[in-house]
GROMACS .gro file of C-alpha atoms in nm:
model
  387
    1THR     CA    1  16.976  10.491  14.704
    2THR     CA    2  16.923  10.181  14.482
    3THR     CA    3  17.197  10.003  14.677
    4ASN     CA    4  17.036  10.085  15.013
    5SER     CA    5  16.699   9.974  14.889
    6THR     CA    6  16.847   9.643  14.770
    7ARG     CA    7  17.020   9.582  15.103
    8ARG     CA    8  16.702   9.668  15.288
    9SER     CA    9  16.507   9.417  15.068
   10GLN     CA   10  16.762   9.150  15.121
   11SER     CA   11  16.758   9.212  15.497
   12GLU     CA   12  16.385   9.190  15.509
   13HIS     CA   13  16.392   8.870  15.297
   14ILE     CA   14  16.653   8.710  15.536
   15GLY     CA   15  16.434   8.818  15.835
   16MET     CA   16  16.122   8.659  15.677
   17SER     CA   17  16.317   8.340  15.601
   18LYS     CA   18  16.437   8.314  15.956
   19LYS     CA   19  16.087   8.359  16.090
   20LEU     CA   20  15.953   8.099  15.853
   21LEU     CA   21  16.236   7.863  15.954
   22ILE     CA   22  16.145   7.916  16.320
   23ILE     CA   23  15.772   7.856  16.248
   24ILE     CA   24  15.853   7.534  16.060
   25MET     CA   25  16.087   7.404  16.336
   26ALA     CA   26  15.831   7.489  16.604
   27SER     CA   27  15.562   7.310  16.408
   28CYS     CA   28  15.779   7.007  16.368
   29ALA     CA   29  15.856   7.006  16.739
   30VAL     CA   30  15.485   7.032  16.828
   31GLY     CA   31  15.398   6.764  16.573
   32PHE     CA   32  15.668   6.532  16.717
   33VAL     CA   33  15.544   6.575  17.070
   34LEU     CA   34  15.186   6.524  16.965
   35LEU     CA   35  15.276   6.209  16.773
   36LYS     CA   36  15.469   6.069  17.066
   37TRP     CA   37  15.183   6.154  17.301
   38ALA     CA   38  14.922   6.004  17.070
   39SER     CA   39  15.124   5.688  17.027
   40LYS     CA   40  15.151   5.635  17.401
   41PRO     CA   41  14.869   5.429  17.561
   42SER     CA   42  14.656   5.639  17.790
   43SER     CA   43  14.644   5.357  18.054
   44MET     CA   44  14.549   5.427  18.410
   45SER     CA   45  14.781   5.322  18.690
   46SER     CA   46  14.704   4.968  18.788
   47SER     CA   47  15.010   4.753  18.879
   48SER     CA   48  14.869   4.422  18.983
   49SER     CA   49  14.628   4.210  18.788
   50GLN     CA   50  14.502   4.040  19.103
   51GLY     CA   51  14.183   4.174  19.247
   52TYR     CA   52  13.982   4.490  19.200
   53CYS     CA   53  14.054   4.842  19.329
   54TYR     CA   54  13.816   4.873  19.629
   55SER     CA   55  13.735   4.654  19.920
   56ALA     CA   56  13.412   4.456  19.954
   57ASP     CA   57  13.307   4.677  20.245
   58LYS     CA   58  13.285   4.998  20.042
   59THR     CA   59  12.923   5.099  19.963
   60VAL     CA   60  12.716   5.406  19.878
   61ASP     CA   61  12.360   5.446  20.010
   62ILE     CA   62  12.134   5.556  19.720
   63THR     CA   63  11.803   5.553  19.905
   64SER     CA   64  11.791   5.935  19.952
   65TRP     CA   65  11.847   6.012  19.582
   66THR     CA   66  11.491   5.933  19.475
   67HIS     CA   67  11.141   6.012  19.592
   68ARG     CA   68  11.052   5.646  19.520
   69ASN     CA   69  11.082   5.397  19.799
   70ILE     CA   70  11.388   5.176  19.824
   71PRO     CA   71  11.375   4.954  20.135
   72LYS     CA   72  11.672   5.039  20.351
   73ASP     CA   73  11.744   4.674  20.431
   74SER     CA   74  11.733   4.561  20.063
   75ILE     CA   75  12.035   4.464  19.867
   76GLY     CA   76  11.941   4.731  19.602
   77ALA     CA   77  11.970   5.011  19.857
   78ASN     CA   78  12.347   5.052  19.804
   79TYR     CA   79  12.606   5.048  19.534
   80ILE     CA   80  12.849   4.772  19.592
   81THR     CA   81  13.200   4.721  19.455
   82PRO     CA   82  13.321   4.470  19.194
   83THR     CA   83  13.517   4.310  19.473
   84LYS     CA   84  13.194   4.235  19.660
   85LEU     CA   85  13.036   4.104  19.343
   86GLU     CA   86  13.337   3.873  19.279
   87GLU     CA   87  13.300   3.739  19.636
   88LEU     CA   88  12.933   3.666  19.582
   89ARG     CA   89  13.005   3.499  19.245
   90LYS     CA   90  13.268   3.271  19.398
   91SER     CA   91  13.023   3.168  19.675
   92ASN     CA   92  12.730   3.120  19.429
   93LYS     CA   93  12.522   3.382  19.609
   94ILE     CA   94  12.421   3.593  19.310
   95PRO     CA   95  12.039   3.570  19.255
   96ILE     CA   96  11.941   3.462  18.904
   97LEU     CA   97  11.623   3.497  18.693
   98GLU     CA   98  11.455   3.195  18.544
   99SER     CA   99  11.609   3.299  18.207
  100GLY     CA  100  11.957   3.255  18.350
  101VAL     CA  101  12.028   3.629  18.365
  102PRO     CA  102  12.187   3.724  18.703
  103LYS     CA  103  11.991   3.985  18.896
  104VAL     CA  104  12.269   4.244  18.884
  105ILE     CA  105  12.266   4.605  18.763
  106HIS     CA  106  12.603   4.725  18.637
  107GLN     CA  107  12.666   5.097  18.602
  108THR     CA  108  12.985   5.300  18.558
  109TRP     CA  109  13.111   5.641  18.664
  110PRO     CA  110  13.466   5.784  18.632
  111ASN     CA  111  13.515   5.759  19.012
  112TRP     CA  112  13.327   5.695  19.335
  113LYS     CA  113  13.239   6.060  19.381
  114ILE     CA  114  12.899   5.989  19.226
  115GLU     CA  115  12.733   6.179  19.509
  116GLU     CA  116  12.881   6.502  19.374
  117SER     CA  117  12.713   6.443  19.033
  118SER     CA  118  12.398   6.618  18.912
  119PRO     CA  119  12.061   6.537  19.084
  120GLU     CA  120  11.935   6.391  18.749
  121TYR     CA  121  12.203   6.130  18.729
  122LYS     CA  122  12.147   6.027  19.088
  123GLN     CA  123  11.771   6.010  19.041
  124TRP     CA  124  11.805   5.800  18.723
  125SER     CA  125  12.055   5.564  18.879
  126SER     CA  126  11.868   5.517  19.208
  127SER     CA  127  11.553   5.440  19.015
  128TRP     CA  128  11.692   5.089  18.954
  129GLY     CA  129  11.703   5.026  19.324
  130ALA     CA  130  11.337   5.133  19.345
  131CYS     CA  131  11.238   4.903  19.060
  132HIS     CA  132  11.448   4.612  19.167
  133PRO     CA  133  11.542   4.623  19.536
  134ASP     CA  134  11.625   4.253  19.522
  135TRP     CA  135  11.893   4.305  19.258
  136LEU     CA  136  12.257   4.379  19.330
  137HIS     CA  137  12.370   4.727  19.204
  138VAL     CA  138  12.740   4.737  19.115
  139LEU     CA  139  12.931   5.066  19.042
  140TRP     CA  140  13.239   5.036  18.827
  141ASP     CA  141  13.480   5.323  18.811
  142ASP     CA  142  13.775   5.375  18.567
  143CYS     CA  143  14.017   5.185  18.792
  144ASP     CA  144  13.797   4.878  18.827
  145ILE     CA  145  13.706   4.884  18.455
  146ARG     CA  146  14.073   4.847  18.359
  147LYS     CA  147  14.120   4.584  18.626
  148LEU     CA  148  13.835   4.380  18.461
  149PHE     CA  149  14.036   4.367  18.147
  150GLN     CA  150  14.361   4.290  18.318
  151ILE     CA  151  14.205   3.996  18.495
  152HIS     CA  152  13.971   3.856  18.233
  153LEU     CA  153  14.092   3.976  17.887
  154PRO     CA  154  14.457   4.094  17.919
  155GLU     CA  155  14.517   4.045  17.546
  156PHE     CA  156  14.275   4.327  17.472
  157LEU     CA  157  14.450   4.581  17.696
  158GLU     CA  158  14.654   4.738  17.411
  159VAL     CA  159  14.333   4.806  17.220
  160PHE     CA  160  14.162   4.926  17.535
  161ASP     CA  161  14.442   5.165  17.635
  162ASN     CA  162  14.464   5.322  17.289
  163TYR     CA  163  14.099   5.436  17.276
  164PRO     CA  164  14.122   5.820  17.265
  165ASN     CA  165  13.791   5.890  17.439
  166PRO     CA  166  13.693   5.773  17.788
  167VAL     CA  167  13.342   5.690  17.658
  168GLN     CA  168  13.501   5.426  17.430
  169ARG     CA  169  13.644   5.243  17.727
  170ALA     CA  170  13.305   5.263  17.899
  171ASP     CA  171  13.148   5.124  17.578
  172ILE     CA  172  13.368   4.822  17.550
  173PHE     CA  173  13.363   4.762  17.928
  174ARG     CA  174  12.990   4.687  17.918
  175CYS     CA  175  13.048   4.413  17.665
  176LEU     CA  176  13.312   4.245  17.888
  177VAL     CA  177  13.112   4.275  18.204
  178ALA     CA  178  12.809   4.120  18.032
  179LYS     CA  179  13.033   3.832  17.914
  180ILE     CA  180  13.203   3.767  18.252
  181TYR     CA  181  12.936   3.835  18.504
  182GLY     CA  182  12.614   3.860  18.306
  183GLY     CA  183  12.331   4.075  18.447
  184ALA     CA  184  12.207   4.405  18.304
  185TYR     CA  185  12.423   4.699  18.206
  186VAL     CA  186  12.238   5.040  18.188
  187ASP     CA  187  12.378   5.382  18.119
  188MET     CA  188  12.369   5.639  18.395
  189ASP     CA  189  12.116   5.839  18.189
  190TYR     CA  190  11.871   5.544  18.185
  191GLU     CA  191  11.574   5.546  18.421
  192CYS     CA  192  11.376   5.249  18.541
  193THR     CA  193  11.004   5.322  18.519
  194GLY     CA  194  10.843   4.983  18.562
  195GLY     CA  195  11.094   4.705  18.575
  196ILE     CA  196  11.285   4.489  18.330
  197ASP     CA  197  11.223   4.137  18.457
  198GLY     CA  198  10.888   4.077  18.300
  199PRO     CA  199  10.796   3.835  18.012
  200THR     CA  200  10.865   4.099  17.742
  201GLY     CA  201  11.195   4.188  17.918
  202LEU     CA  202  11.467   3.976  18.067
  203ASN     CA  203  11.250   3.686  18.179
  204PRO     CA  204  11.063   3.556  17.868
  205PRO     CA  205  10.862   3.237  17.856
  206ALA     CA  206  11.054   2.912  17.895
  207SER     CA  207  11.005   2.838  17.527
  208SER     CA  208  11.216   3.147  17.432
  209GLN     CA  209  11.571   3.110  17.302
  210CYS     CA  210  11.674   3.449  17.428
  211LYS     CA  211  11.986   3.465  17.645
  212VAL     CA  212  12.126   3.803  17.540
  213PHE     CA  213  11.896   4.114  17.549
  214VAL     CA  214  11.988   4.439  17.381
  215VAL     CA  215  11.741   4.726  17.342
  216SER     CA  216  11.646   4.776  16.983
  217SER     CA  217  11.767   5.112  16.834
  218PRO     CA  218  11.504   5.381  16.805
  219ASP     CA  219  11.717   5.522  16.521
  220PRO     CA  220  11.863   5.234  16.316
  221GLU     CA  221  12.004   5.462  16.044
  222HIS     CA  222  12.229   5.623  16.308
  223ASP     CA  223  12.303   5.348  16.558
  224GLY     CA  224  12.242   5.021  16.374
  225VAL     CA  225  11.975   4.776  16.474
  226LEU     CA  226  12.072   4.758  16.838
  227GLN     CA  227  12.162   5.021  17.100
  228ASN     CA  228  12.422   4.955  17.371
  229ALA     CA  229  12.281   5.182  17.640
  230PHE     CA  230  12.089   4.890  17.787
  231MET     CA  231  12.208   4.534  17.748
  232ALA     CA  232  12.168   4.216  17.946
  233SER     CA  233  12.304   3.864  17.927
  234VAL     CA  234  12.365   3.531  18.077
  235PRO     CA  235  12.742   3.488  18.158
  236GLN     CA  236  12.984   3.359  17.903
  237HIS     CA  237  12.754   3.377  17.596
  238PRO     CA  238  12.949   3.333  17.274
  239TYR     CA  239  12.792   3.641  17.112
  240TRP     CA  240  13.034   3.858  17.314
  241ASP     CA  241  13.329   3.671  17.157
  242GLU     CA  242  13.214   3.798  16.817
  243VAL     CA  243  13.181   4.150  16.958
  244PHE     CA  244  13.543   4.153  17.076
  245LYS     CA  245  13.666   4.001  16.749
  246LEU     CA  246  13.501   4.290  16.562
  247ALA     CA  247  13.641   4.538  16.820
  248VAL     CA  248  13.995   4.427  16.742
  249GLU     CA  249  13.930   4.474  16.370
  250ARG     CA  250  13.796   4.831  16.434
  251ARG     CA  251  14.072   4.926  16.683
  252THR     CA  252  14.167   5.290  16.696
  253THR     CA  253  14.414   5.414  16.442
  254LEU     CA  254  14.691   5.678  16.498
  255LYS     CA  255  14.470   5.929  16.319
  256GLY     CA  256  14.198   5.857  16.569
  257ARG     CA  257  14.435   5.899  16.858
  258ILE     CA  258  14.538   6.245  16.733
  259PHE     CA  259  14.215   6.394  16.616
  260GLY     CA  260  13.961   6.191  16.806
  261GLU     CA  261  13.676   5.981  16.669
  262ILE     CA  262  13.301   5.948  16.723
  263PRO     CA  263  13.279   5.596  16.873
  264ILE     CA  264  12.950   5.473  16.727
  265LYS     CA  265  13.108   5.214  16.497
  266ASN     CA  266  13.417   5.101  16.677
  267THR     CA  267  13.282   5.067  17.033
  268GLY     CA  268  12.926   5.188  17.039
  269PRO     CA  269  12.588   5.072  16.910
  270GLY     CA  270  12.732   5.009  16.567
  271LEU     CA  271  12.975   4.754  16.705
  272VAL     CA  272  12.706   4.542  16.889
  273SER     CA  273  12.469   4.581  16.590
  274ASP     CA  274  12.727   4.469  16.331
  275ALA     CA  275  12.856   4.184  16.546
  276TYR     CA  276  12.502   4.055  16.565
  277LEU     CA  277  12.436   4.099  16.194
  278ARG     CA  278  12.746   3.911  16.086
  279LEU     CA  279  12.665   3.603  16.309
  280PRO     CA  280  12.569   3.307  16.096
  281GLU     CA  281  12.210   3.186  16.137
  282GLY     CA  282  12.194   2.939  16.421
  283ASP     CA  283  12.160   2.903  16.801
  284VAL     CA  284  12.400   3.186  16.891
  285LYS     CA  285  12.226   3.443  16.676
  286ALA     CA  286  11.879   3.324  16.779
  287ALA     CA  287  11.967   3.377  17.142
  288VAL     CA  288  12.043   3.755  17.084
  289CYS     CA  289  11.710   3.936  17.119
  290GLY     CA  290  11.622   4.301  17.071
  291LEU     CA  291  11.403   4.454  17.338
  292ASN     CA  292  11.116   4.673  17.210
  293ALA     CA  293  11.246   5.034  17.201
  294THR     CA  294  10.900   5.173  17.265
  295GLU     CA  295  10.882   4.974  17.589
  296PHE     CA  296  11.242   4.973  17.703
  297SER     CA  297  11.394   5.294  17.563
  298GLY     CA  298  11.131   5.561  17.510
  299GLN     CA  299  11.415   5.785  17.390
  300ALA     CA  300  11.200   5.939  17.118
  301LEU     CA  301  10.921   6.070  17.350
  302GLY     CA  302  11.076   6.047  17.694
  303ILE     CA  303  10.812   5.795  17.807
  304ALA     CA  304  10.812   5.417  17.829
  305PRO     CA  305  10.645   5.167  18.055
  306TYR     CA  306  10.957   4.980  18.168
  307ALA     CA  307  11.266   5.197  18.112
  308VAL     CA  308  11.353   5.533  17.958
  309HIS     CA  309  11.678   5.642  17.797
  310ARG     CA  310  11.716   6.011  17.885
  311ASN     CA  311  11.993   6.035  17.632
  312ALA     CA  312  12.224   6.298  17.791
  313GLY     CA  313  12.459   6.271  17.490
  314SER     CA  314  12.784   6.238  17.692
  315TRP     CA  315  12.948   6.043  17.407
  316CYS     CA  316  12.970   6.363  17.197
  317ALA     CA  317  13.343   6.441  17.264
  318CYS     CA  318  13.663   6.471  17.064
  319ARG     CA  319  14.023   6.402  17.174
  320PHE     CA  320  14.100   6.767  17.267
  321PRO     CA  321  13.863   6.975  17.486
  322ALA     CA  322  13.949   7.282  17.268
  323ILE     CA  323  13.774   7.117  16.965
  324ASN     CA  324  13.500   6.927  17.150
  325PHE     CA  325  13.246   7.171  17.005
  326ILE     CA  326  13.318   7.024  16.659
  327CYS     CA  327  13.205   6.677  16.763
  328TRP     CA  328  12.929   6.817  16.974
  329ASN     CA  329  12.790   7.015  16.679
  330LYS     CA  330  12.801   6.703  16.466
  331CYS     CA  331  12.604   6.517  16.730
  332ARG     CA  332  12.355   6.801  16.773
  333GLY     CA  333  12.318   6.815  16.394
  334LYS     CA  334  12.237   6.446  16.386
  335MET     CA  335  11.991   6.487  16.670
  336LYS     CA  336  11.809   6.757  16.475
  337LYS     CA  337  11.768   6.525  16.176
  338TYR     CA  338  11.661   6.235  16.393
  339ILE     CA  339  11.323   6.078  16.315
  340PRO     CA  340  11.237   5.786  16.539
  341SER     CA  341  11.180   5.462  16.347
  342MET     CA  342  10.854   5.400  16.537
  343TYR     CA  343  10.726   5.736  16.425
  344ARG     CA  344  10.813   5.654  16.060
  345ASP     CA  345  10.633   5.319  16.083
  346LEU     CA  346  10.325   5.461  16.257
  347THR     CA  347  10.304   5.743  15.994
  348ARG     CA  348  10.310   5.493  15.712
  349HIS     CA  349  10.055   5.268  15.879
  350LYS     CA  350   9.832   5.567  15.948
  351LYS     CA  351   9.834   5.676  15.580
  352LYS     CA  352   9.745   5.321  15.470
  353VAL     CA  353   9.457   5.300  15.726
  354GLU     CA  354   9.330   5.640  15.607
  355ARG     CA  355   9.337   5.518  15.247
  356GLY     CA  356   9.150   5.200  15.348
  357GLU     CA  357   9.446   4.976  15.261
  358PRO     CA  358   9.502   4.660  15.471
  359LEU     CA  359   9.811   4.631  15.692
  360SER     CA  360  10.017   4.316  15.713
  361PRO     CA  361   9.947   4.110  16.030
  362GLU     CA  362  10.276   4.230  16.186
  363ASP     CA  363  10.209   4.597  16.103
  364GLN     CA  364   9.849   4.561  16.236
  365VAL     CA  365   9.982   4.450  16.573
  366THR     CA  366  10.217   4.745  16.586
  367TRP     CA  367   9.934   4.988  16.493
  368ASN     CA  368   9.701   4.834  16.752
  369LEU     CA  369   9.961   4.860  17.028
  370TYR     CA  370  10.118   5.203  16.960
  371SER     CA  371   9.884   5.413  16.737
  372HIS     CA  372   9.802   5.624  17.048
  373LEU     CA  373  10.160   5.754  17.045
  374TRP     CA  374  10.141   5.898  16.689
  375GLN     CA  375  10.017   6.242  16.793
  376GLY     CA  376  10.292   6.283  17.050
  377TYR     CA  377  10.552   6.196  16.786
  378TYR     CA  378  10.397   6.444  16.539
  379ASP     CA  379  10.389   6.729  16.795
  380LYS     CA  380  10.756   6.672  16.876
  381TYR     CA  381  10.910   6.596  16.534
  382GLY     CA  382  10.667   6.732  16.281
  383GLU     CA  383  10.647   6.600  15.926
  384PHE     CA  384  10.938   6.432  15.749
  385GLU     CA  385  11.019   6.391  15.382
  386ASP     CA  386  10.977   6.018  15.327
  387ALA     CA  387  10.658   5.980  15.530
   0.00000   0.00000   0.00000
């Protein structure tokens, strides 16, 4: 009996060892495949570096997507292709503001099936044609975005192809399109409410040094001082060289390829913010101007006189769809803690006013212009600890 029990125990032990060995070998095989896959650039097919992906004749009529009027015969009534934009650039037919910013709206979508997207995205996107019917409206898809790098910055392609999240390629694209073509880049979840070409927007007084315009962040603790959802520029401004220099320094690691990464710092608002902050004082830095978030973002309250960021949160994604909820929960958790900087400022100013304490001249201007928004902020966000 003892012998049989010993044999049975040895047999079970051998069986367990075999199972463990199989599990270890399978795990190693999966790890090897995952490592090889993560090390391989996720480039899109694009063989030639000459020319963009679609002809100059391709357009999409956006006039029916909004209840606001877009004149049918206006240049803003249709999306045009980058090929058409390049033709207009070569023939010097792109309209330009007095500030030197080309009158071009750049937006991106994964493909040209934008008509199949949600009504909200179509409404927000077409609002730019309603606000600016005399501006060109260019749609860039994934194919044309990679072509832009192939043609104008081929040395960056390895960094570009290794980004694990599509949103990172969309992030870095907007920086290159601003450098090469200039004009205004706006996210698809940005809505034009009053126009961006006024004196507090992209067409400041002649005495202004501003040549690059980036909306100021409504949440500097999260994004940095600037937010990349809305940016505009004259072509070939040297600020963008600093952005790409920093992007190379913050290129994706193998760990990021495997597990994914939240792109705020390496391609998102943290990148454009930090590139600005590390510029030496001088003409280049002085030309980079933050647009007032209360006027040109409105993200905190959903209202703004000139443009509103609806903040759909599409950047909340990890490498694998199966674990996207992890990144999404991180983003949602951050959104719950979010207290707009304008609300913080107005609350502090309000307490000083109630105590009879004087405000600084700058704070007094802010209080005079925006104190009427305080109640709306309070109703939406409630009290916060450091008020």
